[in-house]
Coordinates of C-alpha atoms in Angstrom, one line a residue:
T1196 CA 85.6 139.9 124.3
E1197 CA 83.2 140.2 121.3
A1198 CA 82.2 143.7 122.6
D1199 CA 85.9 144.8 122.8
A1200 CA 86.5 143.5 119.3
M1201 CA 83.5 145.4 117.9
R1202 CA 84.6 148.6 119.8
H1203 CA 88.1 148.4 118.4
A1204 CA 86.8 147.7 114.9
Q1205 CA 84.6 150.8 114.9
T1206 CA 87.5 152.9 116.1
I1207 CA 89.7 151.6 113.3
V1208 CA 87.1 152.5 110.7
T1209 CA 86.9 156.0 112.1
R1210 CA 90.7 156.3 112.3
H1211 CA 90.9 155.2 108.6
Y1212 CA 88.8 158.0 107.4
V1213 CA 90.2 160.6 109.8
E1214 CA 93.6 159.8 108.5
H1215 CA 92.5 160.4 104.9
M1216 CA 91.2 163.8 106.0
E1217 CA 94.2 164.7 108.1
F1218 CA 96.5 164.1 105.2
Y1219 CA 95.4 167.5 103.8
K1220 CA 96.2 169.1 107.1
L1221 CA 99.8 167.9 106.9
A1222 CA 100.6 170.3 104.1
T1223 CA 99.6 173.2 106.4
L1224 CA 101.9 172.4 109.3
T1225 CA 104.9 174.6 110.0
P1226 CA 107.6 174.6 112.7
K1227 CA 105.5 177.2 114.6
N1228 CA 102.2 175.2 114.7
L1229 CA 103.6 171.7 114.7
S1230 CA 103.5 171.2 118.5
R1231 CA 99.7 171.8 118.5
H1232 CA 99.3 168.6 116.5
V1233 CA 102.2 166.3 117.3
T1234 CA 105.1 165.9 119.8
M1235 CA 108.1 163.6 119.7
E1236 CA 109.5 161.3 122.4
G1237 CA 112.8 159.5 122.3
I1238 CA 114.2 161.8 119.6
E1239 CA 117.6 161.5 121.3
H1240 CA 117.9 158.0 119.8
V1241 CA 117.6 159.5 116.4
E1242 CA 120.2 162.3 117.2
C1243 CA 122.6 159.7 118.6
A1244 CA 122.4 157.6 115.4
L1245 CA 123.1 160.7 113.3
Q1246 CA 126.1 161.7 115.5
T1247 CA 127.5 158.2 115.2
G1248 CA 127.2 158.3 111.4
G1249 CA 125.8 155.7 109.0
G1250 CA 122.3 157.0 109.2
A1251 CA 119.3 155.1 110.6
V1252 CA 116.5 153.0 109.3
L1253 CA 113.3 154.2 111.0
V1254 CA 110.9 151.3 110.8
H1255 CA 107.2 152.3 111.1
M1256 CA 104.0 150.4 110.8
H1257 CA 100.6 151.4 109.4
F1258 CA 99.8 152.4 113.0
G1259 CA 98.1 155.5 114.1
S1260 CA 98.5 158.5 111.8
K1261 CA 101.5 157.1 110.0
Q1262 CA 102.8 160.2 108.1
F1263 CA 102.9 162.6 111.1
P1264 CA 106.4 161.2 112.1
L1265 CA 107.8 162.0 108.6
V1266 CA 106.4 165.5 108.6
A1267 CA 107.5 166.2 112.2
L1268 CA 111.0 165.1 111.5
G1269 CA 111.3 167.2 108.3
L1270 CA 109.9 170.3 109.9
N1271 CA 112.4 169.9 112.7
G1272 CA 115.3 169.9 110.3
Y1273 CA 116.2 166.2 110.2
P1274 CA 117.3 164.8 106.8
V1275 CA 114.6 162.2 106.2
T1276 CA 113.4 160.2 103.3
Q1277 CA 110.2 158.0 103.1
V1278 CA 110.2 154.8 101.1
G1279 CA 106.8 154.3 99.5
Y1280 CA 104.9 152.8 96.7
R1281 CA 102.8 155.0 94.4
D1282 CA 101.4 153.2 91.3
T1283 CA 98.9 155.7 89.9
G1284 CA 98.0 153.3 87.1
A1285 CA 97.4 150.2 89.2
G1286 CA 94.5 148.2 87.8
D1287 CA 93.2 147.3 91.2
Y1288 CA 92.4 151.0 92.1
S1289 CA 89.2 152.7 91.1
F1290 CA 89.3 155.5 88.5
I1291 CA 88.8 158.2 91.1
H1292 CA 91.5 156.7 93.3
R1293 CA 94.0 156.7 90.4
H1294 CA 93.2 160.0 88.8
V1295 CA 92.2 162.1 91.7
H1296 CA 93.3 160.8 95.1
L1297 CA 96.7 159.5 94.3
R1298 CA 97.7 162.3 92.0
L1299 CA 96.6 164.9 94.5
R1300 CA 98.4 163.0 97.2
L1301 CA 101.7 163.2 95.3
R1302 CA 101.3 166.9 94.9
I1303 CA 100.8 167.4 98.6
E1304 CA 103.7 165.1 99.5
A1305 CA 105.9 167.2 97.4
R1306 CA 105.3 170.1 99.8
F1307 CA 106.6 168.1 102.8
K1308 CA 110.1 169.0 104.2
A1309 CA 111.1 165.4 103.4
R1310 CA 112.0 163.4 100.3
H1311 CA 110.0 160.4 98.9
V1312 CA 111.5 157.5 97.1
H1313 CA 108.9 155.5 95.2
V1314 CA 110.3 152.0 94.9
G1315 CA 111.2 150.6 91.5
N1316 CA 113.8 148.3 90.2
T1317 CA 116.8 149.6 92.2
M1318 CA 117.7 150.1 95.8
R1319 CA 120.5 152.6 95.1
P1320 CA 118.6 155.6 96.4
L1321 CA 117.9 153.8 99.7
Y1322 CA 121.6 152.9 100.2
R1323 CA 122.6 156.4 99.2
C1324 CA 120.4 158.0 102.0
L1325 CA 122.2 155.9 104.6
E1326 CA 125.6 156.5 103.1
N1327 CA 124.9 160.2 103.4
N1328 CA 124.0 159.8 107.1
E1329 CA 120.3 160.4 106.7
L1330 CA 117.1 158.9 108.1
L1331 CA 115.3 156.4 106.0
M1332 CA 111.6 155.6 106.9
I1333 CA 110.3 152.3 105.7
A1334 CA 107.2 150.3 106.5
G1335 CA 107.8 147.1 108.5
D1336 CA 104.4 145.5 107.7
G1337 CA 104.3 145.7 103.9
V1338 CA 102.3 148.1 101.8
G1339 CA 98.8 146.7 102.2
G1340 CA 95.9 147.0 99.8
A1341 CA 95.3 144.3 97.2
R1342 CA 99.0 143.5 96.9
K1343 CA 100.0 140.5 98.9
P1344 CA 103.4 139.8 100.6
G1345 CA 106.2 138.8 98.3
D1346 CA 107.8 135.3 98.2
N1347 CA 110.7 136.4 100.3
Y1348 CA 108.7 137.8 103.2
L1349 CA 109.7 136.1 106.5
P1350 CA 107.3 134.1 108.6
V1351 CA 107.6 135.3 112.2
P1352 CA 105.6 134.5 115.3
F1353 CA 103.2 137.3 116.0
L1354 CA 100.1 137.4 118.3
A1355 CA 100.0 133.6 118.6
K1356 CA 100.0 133.4 114.7
T1357 CA 102.7 133.3 112.0
M1358 CA 102.8 136.6 110.2
L1359 CA 104.8 137.5 107.1
F1360 CA 107.2 140.4 107.6
P1361 CA 109.3 142.1 104.9
P1362 CA 113.0 141.6 105.5
G1363 CA 113.9 145.0 103.9
P1364 CA 114.6 147.0 107.0
A1365 CA 116.9 144.3 108.5
R1366 CA 118.5 143.8 105.1
L1367 CA 119.3 147.5 104.7
A1368 CA 120.8 147.6 108.2
Q1369 CA 122.8 144.4 107.6
S1370 CA 124.3 145.8 104.4
T1371 CA 125.1 149.3 105.6
G1372 CA 125.7 149.1 109.4
A1373 CA 122.9 151.6 110.0
R1374 CA 120.9 151.4 113.2
V1375 CA 117.2 150.3 113.2
I1376 CA 114.9 152.5 115.2
P1377 CA 111.2 151.4 115.6
V1378 CA 108.8 154.4 115.3
F1379 CA 105.1 154.5 116.5
C1380 CA 102.5 157.3 116.2
I1381 CA 100.0 157.2 119.1
Q1382 CA 96.9 159.3 119.4
E1383 CA 96.5 161.2 122.6
Q1384 CA 93.4 160.1 124.4
G1385 CA 90.3 162.1 123.6
Q1386 CA 91.7 164.3 120.9
W1387 CA 93.2 164.1 117.4
R1388 CA 96.8 165.0 118.3
Y1389 CA 99.7 162.5 118.4
R1390 CA 102.8 161.5 120.1
V1391 CA 105.6 160.1 117.9
R1392 CA 107.6 157.6 119.9
F1393 CA 111.1 156.6 118.8
E1394 CA 112.2 153.4 120.5
P1395 CA 115.8 152.7 121.4
P1396 CA 117.8 151.2 118.5
L1397 CA 117.5 147.4 118.1
E1398 CA 120.3 145.3 119.3
L1399 CA 121.2 143.7 115.9
D1400 CA 122.9 140.4 115.3
R1401 CA 125.8 140.8 112.8
T1402 CA 127.5 137.4 112.5
E1403 CA 129.0 135.4 109.7
N1404 CA 125.6 134.2 108.7
P1405 CA 123.7 137.3 107.4
R1406 CA 120.6 135.3 106.4
V1407 CA 120.1 134.1 110.0
D1408 CA 120.8 137.6 111.3
I1409 CA 118.2 139.2 109.1
R1410 CA 115.6 136.7 110.3
T1411 CA 116.6 137.2 113.9
N1412 CA 116.6 141.0 113.6
T1413 CA 113.2 141.0 111.9
E1414 CA 111.8 138.9 114.8
R1415 CA 113.2 141.4 117.3
Y1416 CA 111.3 144.2 115.6
A1417 CA 108.2 142.1 115.5
R1418 CA 108.3 141.6 119.3
I1419 CA 108.3 145.3 119.8
F1420 CA 105.5 145.8 117.3
E1421 CA 103.5 143.1 119.1
T1422 CA 103.6 145.0 122.4
Y1423 CA 102.2 148.1 120.8
V1424 CA 99.4 146.3 119.0
E1425 CA 98.5 144.6 122.3
R1426 CA 98.4 148.0 124.0
Y1427 CA 96.8 150.0 121.2
P1428 CA 94.9 147.4 119.1
D1429 CA 92.7 150.1 117.5
H1430 CA 95.8 151.8 116.1
W1431 CA 96.8 149.1 113.6
M1432 CA 95.3 149.6 110.2
F1433 CA 96.0 146.2 108.7
W1434 CA 93.7 144.0 110.7
E1435 CA 91.6 143.1 107.7
E1436 CA 94.7 141.6 106.1
F1437 CA 95.6 139.6 109.3
V1438 CA 94.2 136.4 107.6
P1439 CA 95.8 133.2 106.2
G1440 CA 96.9 133.7 102.7
H1441 CA 97.6 137.4 103.2
L1442 CA 99.7 138.7 106.1
L1443 CA 99.3 135.4 107.9
A1444 CA 101.2 132.4 106.5
A1445 CA 99.0 129.9 104.7
E1446 CA 99.4 126.4 106.2
Q1447 CA 100.4 124.8 102.9
E1448 CA 103.2 127.2 102.2
N1449 CA 106.8 125.9 102.2
F1450 CA 108.9 128.5 103.9
G1451 CA 112.0 126.6 103.3
S1452 CA 112.1 128.1 99.9
H1453 CA 112.1 131.7 101.2
I1454 CA 115.4 133.3 100.4
I1455 CA 117.0 136.7 100.9
P1456 CA 118.7 137.8 97.7
D1457 CA 122.1 139.4 97.8
R1458 CA 122.5 143.1 97.4
G1459 CA 122.3 144.2 93.8
E1460 CA 120.0 141.3 92.8
Q1461 CA 116.7 142.5 94.3
S1462 CA 114.2 145.2 93.7
A1463 CA 112.9 147.4 96.5
H1464 CA 109.3 146.5 95.7
P1465 CA 108.0 144.9 98.8
Q1466 CA 105.6 142.6 97.0
E1467 CA 108.0 141.2 94.5
T1468 CA 111.7 141.0 95.5
T1469 CA 111.9 143.0 98.7
P1470 CA 115.5 143.3 100.0

């Protein structure tokens, strides 16, 4: 209803600003005080992937407080790397955002018990993480902000619409044999503490047609994400981009031209030539 939509919208705005403030708290977390702020469910799926070898791609959305899973894994001793995008000179950011917020954010992230890979022109660091049997966290709904999805994003049915999803997580798993584990961060009702939920690894198609497999596997992840958005609609932070021409496919677009480049030909940048 209209009243439900307004209530969710108000909560999303609150969550947006709380997340910005909570970021400074992340640097103060330790193994001793972590459980006061976040708990983990389904961590056995992560441990099983590491025992099997080949690492795991942890696909997360901009959902809840998205960096708590990274910090929690690192403080618990798991080898984890976050794929991100940090362009401190981007022209679409304000002066304060570029010279204060982003630079301070980088300094705080450097204190986390986790590594950060800021995407550039090569995917080698991402493959290296998985080859070393580590955990690689990567967003499954793009990077957001003023940057729109790249030409190779995949149109996938989502909430009775057609939404564009980056094929990067499925592409990495297809190339390396790593497992794909969806991750969600859920606020506990009535308080600002969280549960990090690791879903069972996706059942991935690996046939003689990798392009079809990547699309199919991306769709499988989208189905899981859809159930979480339906259950926790005020947790997703990208509703303002859920419009035609941004995350939603524009009607005039010809998706027959969308291709998935071969390994070694693409950048890790999700807006330009995402894997």
